[in-house]
CSV table of C-alpha atoms in Angstrom, one decimal:
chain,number,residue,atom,x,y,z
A,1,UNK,CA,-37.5,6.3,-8.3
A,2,UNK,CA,-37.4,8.0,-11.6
A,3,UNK,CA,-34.4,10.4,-10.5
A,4,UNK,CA,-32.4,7.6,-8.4
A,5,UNK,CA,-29.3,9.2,-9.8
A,6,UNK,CA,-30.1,13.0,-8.7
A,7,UNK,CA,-30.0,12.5,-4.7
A,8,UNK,CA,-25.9,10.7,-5.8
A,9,UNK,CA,-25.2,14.2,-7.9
A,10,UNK,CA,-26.7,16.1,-5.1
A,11,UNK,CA,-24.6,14.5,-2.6
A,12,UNK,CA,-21.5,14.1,-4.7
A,13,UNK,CA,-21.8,18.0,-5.2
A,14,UNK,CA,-22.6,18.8,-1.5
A,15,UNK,CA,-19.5,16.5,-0.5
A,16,UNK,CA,-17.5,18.6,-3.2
A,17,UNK,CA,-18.3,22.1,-1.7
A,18,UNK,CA,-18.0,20.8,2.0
A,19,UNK,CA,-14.2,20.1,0.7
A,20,UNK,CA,-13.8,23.3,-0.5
A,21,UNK,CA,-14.2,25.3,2.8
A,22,UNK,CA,-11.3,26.5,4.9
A,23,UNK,CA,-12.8,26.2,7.6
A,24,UNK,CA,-14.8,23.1,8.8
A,25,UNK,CA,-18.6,23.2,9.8
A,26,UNK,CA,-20.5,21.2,12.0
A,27,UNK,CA,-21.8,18.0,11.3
A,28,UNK,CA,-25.2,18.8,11.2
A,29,UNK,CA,-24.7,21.2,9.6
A,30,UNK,CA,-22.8,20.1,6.8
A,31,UNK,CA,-24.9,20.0,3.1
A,32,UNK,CA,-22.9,16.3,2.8
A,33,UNK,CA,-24.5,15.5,6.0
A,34,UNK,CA,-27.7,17.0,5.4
A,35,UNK,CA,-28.2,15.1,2.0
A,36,UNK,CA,-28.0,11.7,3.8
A,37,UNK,CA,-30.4,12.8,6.7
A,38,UNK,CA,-32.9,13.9,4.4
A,39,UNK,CA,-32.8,10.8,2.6
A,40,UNK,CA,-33.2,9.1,5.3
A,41,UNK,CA,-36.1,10.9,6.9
A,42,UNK,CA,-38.2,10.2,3.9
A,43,UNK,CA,-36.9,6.3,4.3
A,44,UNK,CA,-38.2,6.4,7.7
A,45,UNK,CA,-41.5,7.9,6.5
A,46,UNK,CA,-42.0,5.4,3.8
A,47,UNK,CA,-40.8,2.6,6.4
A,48,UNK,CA,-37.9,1.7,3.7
A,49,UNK,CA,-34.8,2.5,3.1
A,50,UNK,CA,-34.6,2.4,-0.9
A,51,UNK,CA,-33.2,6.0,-0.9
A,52,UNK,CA,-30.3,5.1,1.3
A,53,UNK,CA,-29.4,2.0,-0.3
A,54,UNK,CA,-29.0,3.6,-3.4
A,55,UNK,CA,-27.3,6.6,-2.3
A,56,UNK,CA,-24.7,4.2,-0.7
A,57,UNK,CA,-24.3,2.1,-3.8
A,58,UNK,CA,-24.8,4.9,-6.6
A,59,UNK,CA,-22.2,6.9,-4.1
A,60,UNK,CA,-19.8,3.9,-3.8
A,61,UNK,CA,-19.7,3.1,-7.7
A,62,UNK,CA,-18.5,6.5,-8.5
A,63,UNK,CA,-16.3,6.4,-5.5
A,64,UNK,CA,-14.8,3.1,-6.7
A,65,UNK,CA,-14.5,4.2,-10.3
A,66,UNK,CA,-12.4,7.3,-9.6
A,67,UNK,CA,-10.3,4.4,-7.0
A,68,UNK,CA,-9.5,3.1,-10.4
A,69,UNK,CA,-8.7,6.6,-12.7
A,70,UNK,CA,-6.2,7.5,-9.6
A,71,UNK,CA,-4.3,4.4,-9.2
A,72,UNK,CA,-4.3,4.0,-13.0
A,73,UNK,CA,-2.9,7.5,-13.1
A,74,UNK,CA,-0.4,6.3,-10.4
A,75,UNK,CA,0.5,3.1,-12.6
A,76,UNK,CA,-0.7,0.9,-9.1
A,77,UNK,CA,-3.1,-1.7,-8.9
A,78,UNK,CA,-6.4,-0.2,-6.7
A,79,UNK,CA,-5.8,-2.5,-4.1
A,80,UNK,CA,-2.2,-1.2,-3.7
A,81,UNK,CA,-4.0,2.6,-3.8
A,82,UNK,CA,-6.8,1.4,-1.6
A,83,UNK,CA,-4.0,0.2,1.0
A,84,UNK,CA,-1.9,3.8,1.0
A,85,UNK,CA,-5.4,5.1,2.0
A,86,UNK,CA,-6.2,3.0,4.7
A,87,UNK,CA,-2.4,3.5,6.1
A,88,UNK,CA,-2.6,7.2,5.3
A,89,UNK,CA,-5.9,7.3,7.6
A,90,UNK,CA,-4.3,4.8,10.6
A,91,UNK,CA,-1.7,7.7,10.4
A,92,UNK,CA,-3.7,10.1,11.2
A,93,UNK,CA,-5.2,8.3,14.0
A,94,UNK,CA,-8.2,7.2,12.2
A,95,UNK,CA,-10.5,4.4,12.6
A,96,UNK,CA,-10.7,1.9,10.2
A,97,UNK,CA,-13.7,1.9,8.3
A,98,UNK,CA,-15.7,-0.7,5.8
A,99,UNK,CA,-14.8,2.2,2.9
A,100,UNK,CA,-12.0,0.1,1.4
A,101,UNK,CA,-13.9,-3.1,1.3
A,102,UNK,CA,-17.1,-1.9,-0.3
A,103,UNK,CA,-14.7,-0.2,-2.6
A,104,UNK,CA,-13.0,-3.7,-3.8
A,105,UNK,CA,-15.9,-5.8,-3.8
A,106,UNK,CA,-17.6,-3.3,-6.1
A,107,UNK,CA,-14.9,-3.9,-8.1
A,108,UNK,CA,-15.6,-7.5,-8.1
A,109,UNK,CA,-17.7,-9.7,-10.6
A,110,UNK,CA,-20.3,-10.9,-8.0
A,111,UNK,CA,-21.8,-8.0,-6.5
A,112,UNK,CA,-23.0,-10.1,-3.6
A,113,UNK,CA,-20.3,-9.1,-1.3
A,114,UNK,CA,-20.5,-5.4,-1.6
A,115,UNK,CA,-24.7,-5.7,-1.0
A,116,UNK,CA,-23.8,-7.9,1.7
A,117,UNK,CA,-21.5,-5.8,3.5
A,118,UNK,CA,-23.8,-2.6,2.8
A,119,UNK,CA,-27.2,-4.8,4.2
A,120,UNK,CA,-24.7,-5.8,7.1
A,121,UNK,CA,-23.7,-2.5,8.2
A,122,UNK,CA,-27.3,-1.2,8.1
A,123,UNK,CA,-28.8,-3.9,10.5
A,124,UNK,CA,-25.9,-4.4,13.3
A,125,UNK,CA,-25.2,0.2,13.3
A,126,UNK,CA,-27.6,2.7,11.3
A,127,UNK,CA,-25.5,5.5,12.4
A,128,UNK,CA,-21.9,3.8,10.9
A,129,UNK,CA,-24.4,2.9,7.5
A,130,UNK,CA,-25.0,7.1,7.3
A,131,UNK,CA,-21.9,7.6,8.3
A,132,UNK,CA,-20.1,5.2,5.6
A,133,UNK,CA,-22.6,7.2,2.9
A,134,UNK,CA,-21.0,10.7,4.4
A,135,UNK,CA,-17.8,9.1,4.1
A,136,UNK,CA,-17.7,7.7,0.6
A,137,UNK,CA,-19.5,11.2,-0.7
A,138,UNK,CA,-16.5,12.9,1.1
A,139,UNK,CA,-13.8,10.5,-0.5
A,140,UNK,CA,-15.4,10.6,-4.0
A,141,UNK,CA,-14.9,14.6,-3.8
A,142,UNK,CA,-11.5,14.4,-2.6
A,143,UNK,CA,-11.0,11.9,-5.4
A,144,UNK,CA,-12.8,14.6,-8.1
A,145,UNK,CA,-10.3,17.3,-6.9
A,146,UNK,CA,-7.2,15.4,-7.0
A,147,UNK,CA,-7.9,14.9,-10.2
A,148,UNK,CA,-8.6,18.8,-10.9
A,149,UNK,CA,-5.0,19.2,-9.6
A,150,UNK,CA,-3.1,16.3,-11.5
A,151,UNK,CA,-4.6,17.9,-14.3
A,152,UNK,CA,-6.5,15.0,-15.5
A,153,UNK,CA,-9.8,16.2,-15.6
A,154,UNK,CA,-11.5,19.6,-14.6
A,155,UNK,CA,-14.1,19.2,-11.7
A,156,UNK,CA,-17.0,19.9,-13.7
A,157,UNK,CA,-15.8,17.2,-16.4
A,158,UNK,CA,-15.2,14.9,-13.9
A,159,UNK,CA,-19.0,15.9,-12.3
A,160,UNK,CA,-20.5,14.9,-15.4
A,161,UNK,CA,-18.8,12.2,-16.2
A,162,UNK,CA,-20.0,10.6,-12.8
A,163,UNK,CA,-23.5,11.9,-13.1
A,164,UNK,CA,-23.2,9.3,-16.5
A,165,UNK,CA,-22.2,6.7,-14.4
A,166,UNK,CA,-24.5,7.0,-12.0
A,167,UNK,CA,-27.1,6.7,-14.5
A,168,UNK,CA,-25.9,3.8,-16.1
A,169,UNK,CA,-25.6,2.2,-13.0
A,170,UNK,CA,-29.6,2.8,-12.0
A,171,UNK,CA,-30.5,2.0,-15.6
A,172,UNK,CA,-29.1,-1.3,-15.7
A,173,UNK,CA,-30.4,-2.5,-12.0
């Protein structure tokens, strides 16, 4: 897919302006939401899912990478950052999700783990592989904002700097 970064921007950008409403929508009808159905419709019409696997990886890498910006900015370690999330979220009575570990092992040298985990999570639950892509899209714009407010980096720098990572990601695969 010539565009394999696009559908990442598009979703990165839909998860960004779902984050900016007061008020919550639905689920279906959320644009973050409706990226990753969409996506997956025309998986399901090619009887593939190419289009979902690289959302959820192109997705995760900028995810991961702005893991890094924010606990460098913090002077932590991303593991250390990636734990006050997953304690912040148990908090708030949230489930524990495979977000953190795809997170890590992207950080990793191999990248068997992370396609491991991602190939996993689509055989034994579909719905908890859309809703991880939903989930990382979501954390990646909370991520791009924080940054916005620390001052580190204005949203639309930070959007393009992602949209440069996410091609350099496709290129090199």
């Amino acid at each position: 897919m010539a565009a394999d970064h696009m559908l990442v921007m598009e979703l990165l950008y839909a998860s960004h302006a779902s984050a900016q409403r007061d008020t919550p929508v639905r689920r279906d009808d959320d644009p973050a939401c409706q990226v990753v159905l969409r996506a997956a419709k025309a998986d399901a019409d090619d009887e593939g899912m190419e289009r979902l696997t690289l959302l959820a990886l192109g997705t995760a890498v900028c995810a991961s990478d702005l893991t890094v910006v924010l606990a460098d900015h913090k002077n932590i370690t991303t593991q250390q950052l990636l734990d006050e999330l997953v304690a912040a979220r148990r908090g708030q009575g949230a489930d524990d999700t495979p977000m953190p570990d795809l997170l890590l092992a992207l950080r990793a040298d191999d990248p068997g783990p992370a396609a491991d985990l991602l190939g996993n999570l689509f055989a034994d639950d579909h719905d908890a592989f859309l809703d991880l892509i939903v989930e990382l899209g979501g954390y990646a714009a909370t991520c791009v904002s924080l940054l916005a407010v620390l001052e580190i980096s204005p949203v639309e720098d930070t959007l393009a700097e992602l949209e440069k990572t996410v091609q350099q990601f496709f290129a090199a695969k």
